Tab-separated table of C-alpha atoms in Angstrom:
chain	number	residue	atom	x	y	z
A	63	MET	CA	-8.533	14.828	-30.822
A	64	GLU	CA	-11.128	16.733	-29.137
A	65	SER	CA	-12.610	13.480	-27.235
A	66	MET	CA	-8.724	13.048	-26.005
A	67	LEU	CA	-8.253	16.447	-24.824
A	68	ALA	CA	-11.667	16.312	-22.781
A	69	ALA	CA	-10.124	13.379	-20.914
A	70	GLN	CA	-6.951	14.620	-20.347
A	71	VAL	CA	-9.049	17.640	-18.699
A	72	LYS	CA	-11.002	15.378	-17.150
A	73	GLU	CA	-8.405	13.049	-15.760
A	74	THR	CA	-6.571	16.601	-13.945
A	75	GLU	CA	-9.781	17.776	-12.760
A	76	ALA	CA	-10.174	14.636	-11.460
A	77	GLU	CA	-6.873	14.946	-9.999
A	78	LYS	CA	-7.216	18.184	-8.528
A	79	GLU	CA	-10.466	16.767	-6.752
A	80	SER	CA	-8.203	13.972	-5.068
A	81	VAL	CA	-5.667	16.852	-3.738
A	82	LEU	CA	-8.616	19.227	-2.303
A	83	GLU	CA	-9.830	17.291	0.821
A	84	GLY	CA	-11.726	19.837	2.603
A	85	SER	CA	-10.228	22.723	1.825
A	86	GLU	CA	-6.682	22.276	2.589
A	87	PHE	CA	-4.418	20.881	-0.113
A	88	LEU	CA	-2.578	17.632	0.863
A	89	THR	CA	0.567	17.263	0.059
A	90	GLU	CA	1.978	13.582	-1.591
A	91	GLU	CA	3.292	12.152	2.367
A	92	GLU	CA	0.230	13.301	3.687
A	93	ARG	CA	-2.402	11.250	1.143
A	94	ASN	CA	0.182	8.476	1.556
A	95	TYR	CA	-0.599	8.598	5.106
A	96	LYS	CA	-4.251	8.730	4.909
A	97	GLU	CA	-4.186	5.936	2.514
A	98	GLN	CA	-1.954	3.941	4.677
A	99	MET	CA	-4.948	4.792	7.630
A	100	GLU	CA	-7.429	3.599	5.653
A	101	ILE	CA	-5.397	0.173	4.017
A	102	VAL	CA	-3.929	-0.953	7.045
A	103	PRO	CA	-4.740	1.011	10.696
A	104	LEU	CA	-2.721	-1.303	12.370
A	105	VAL	CA	0.634	-0.512	10.973
A	106	THR	CA	1.823	2.159	13.236
A	107	GLY	CA	6.036	2.780	13.497
A	108	GLY	CA	6.153	4.526	10.134
A	109	ARG	CA	4.741	5.958	7.254
A	110	LEU	CA	4.799	3.752	3.808
A	111	LYS	CA	6.116	4.902	0.423
A	112	GLY	CA	4.099	5.436	-2.323
A	113	TYR	CA	5.218	2.000	-4.410
A	114	GLN	CA	4.896	0.072	-0.857
A	115	LEU	CA	1.325	1.400	-0.669
A	116	ARG	CA	0.844	0.111	-4.545
A	117	GLY	CA	2.650	-3.089	-3.116
A	118	ILE	CA	-0.305	-3.428	-0.521
A	119	LYS	CA	-2.947	-3.116	-2.457
A	120	TRP	CA	-1.233	-5.144	-5.461
A	121	LEU	CA	-1.013	-8.125	-3.055
A	122	ILE	CA	-4.962	-7.034	-1.256
A	123	SER	CA	-6.052	-7.298	-5.509
A	124	LEU	CA	-4.232	-10.939	-5.581
A	125	TRP	CA	-5.900	-12.240	-2.128
A	126	GLN	CA	-9.208	-10.839	-3.154
A	127	ASN	CA	-9.278	-12.373	-6.020
A	128	GLY	CA	-7.721	-15.973	-5.411
A	129	LEU	CA	-4.413	-15.261	-7.458
A	130	ASN	CA	-0.526	-15.496	-6.025
A	131	GLY	CA	1.962	-13.716	-6.086
A	132	ILE	CA	5.574	-12.991	-6.137
A	133	LEU	CA	7.037	-9.761	-4.400
A	134	ALA	CA	11.019	-9.266	-6.819
A	135	ASP	CA	12.230	-6.010	-6.645
A	136	GLN	CA	15.450	-4.745	-5.571
A	137	MET	CA	16.923	-5.127	-1.769
A	138	GLY	CA	15.905	-2.535	0.818
A	139	LEU	CA	12.592	-1.618	-1.459
A	140	GLY	CA	9.700	-3.225	1.560
A	141	LYS	CA	9.019	-6.122	0.202
A	142	THR	CA	9.395	-7.437	4.212
A	143	VAL	CA	6.809	-4.720	5.257
A	144	GLN	CA	4.609	-4.801	1.983
A	145	THR	CA	4.147	-8.366	3.443
A	146	ILE	CA	3.490	-7.261	6.834
A	147	GLY	CA	1.055	-5.032	5.584
A	148	LEU	CA	-0.933	-7.515	3.859
A	149	LEU	CA	-0.950	-9.537	6.506
A	150	ALA	CA	-2.401	-6.667	9.006
A	151	HIS	CA	-4.911	-5.872	6.532
A	152	LEU	CA	-6.550	-9.443	6.408
A	153	LYS	CA	-6.145	-8.944	10.404
A	154	GLY	CA	-7.711	-6.199	10.729
A	155	LYS	CA	-10.495	-7.856	8.687
A	156	GLY	CA	-11.063	-10.336	10.857
A	157	MET	CA	-9.268	-13.140	9.274
A	158	TYR	CA	-6.166	-14.278	11.608
A	159	GLY	CA	-4.868	-17.195	9.338
A	160	PRO	CA	-2.814	-19.695	9.097
A	161	PHE	CA	-0.907	-18.053	5.992
A	162	LEU	CA	2.632	-19.208	4.554
A	163	VAL	CA	4.891	-16.818	3.987
A	164	VAL	CA	8.032	-18.404	2.012
A	165	ALA	CA	11.076	-16.284	2.262
A	166	PRO	CA	15.079	-17.170	3.202
A	167	LEU	CA	15.679	-18.469	6.768
A	168	SER	CA	18.132	-15.482	6.844
A	169	THR	CA	15.725	-12.526	6.418
A	170	LEU	CA	13.465	-14.327	9.828
A	171	SER	CA	15.488	-12.242	12.186
A	172	ASN	CA	14.223	-9.212	10.330
A	173	TRP	CA	10.420	-10.483	10.030
A	174	VAL	CA	10.796	-10.780	13.670
A	175	SER	CA	11.724	-6.981	14.448
A	176	GLU	CA	9.944	-5.485	11.921
A	177	VAL	CA	6.626	-7.355	13.940
A	178	LYS	CA	7.687	-6.106	16.986
A	179	ARG	CA	7.710	-2.060	15.499
């Protein structure tokens, strides 16, 4: 019981340290933006949501481990942006492809507009 309490205290302290940046507190949006700039600095024109950043990090981990994956969630949650984020991350690391992205033809015009942004 005491070890569980000690672990919770350590987690809480770690969370506080991650929130504290220099001498100022960052909001969740500011932390997300900072993380976005570290992971995908080539993605400009907007700020990613926390769940989109987690999705990009998941895709990056799949790539690093030589695994495949499918982004399958509800419409409108940013699968296109997350995939573009992965490609931007790889480009930032000097990997220019070629890459195979499988998606419905009906999404092509959306991809073109998102990449231009």
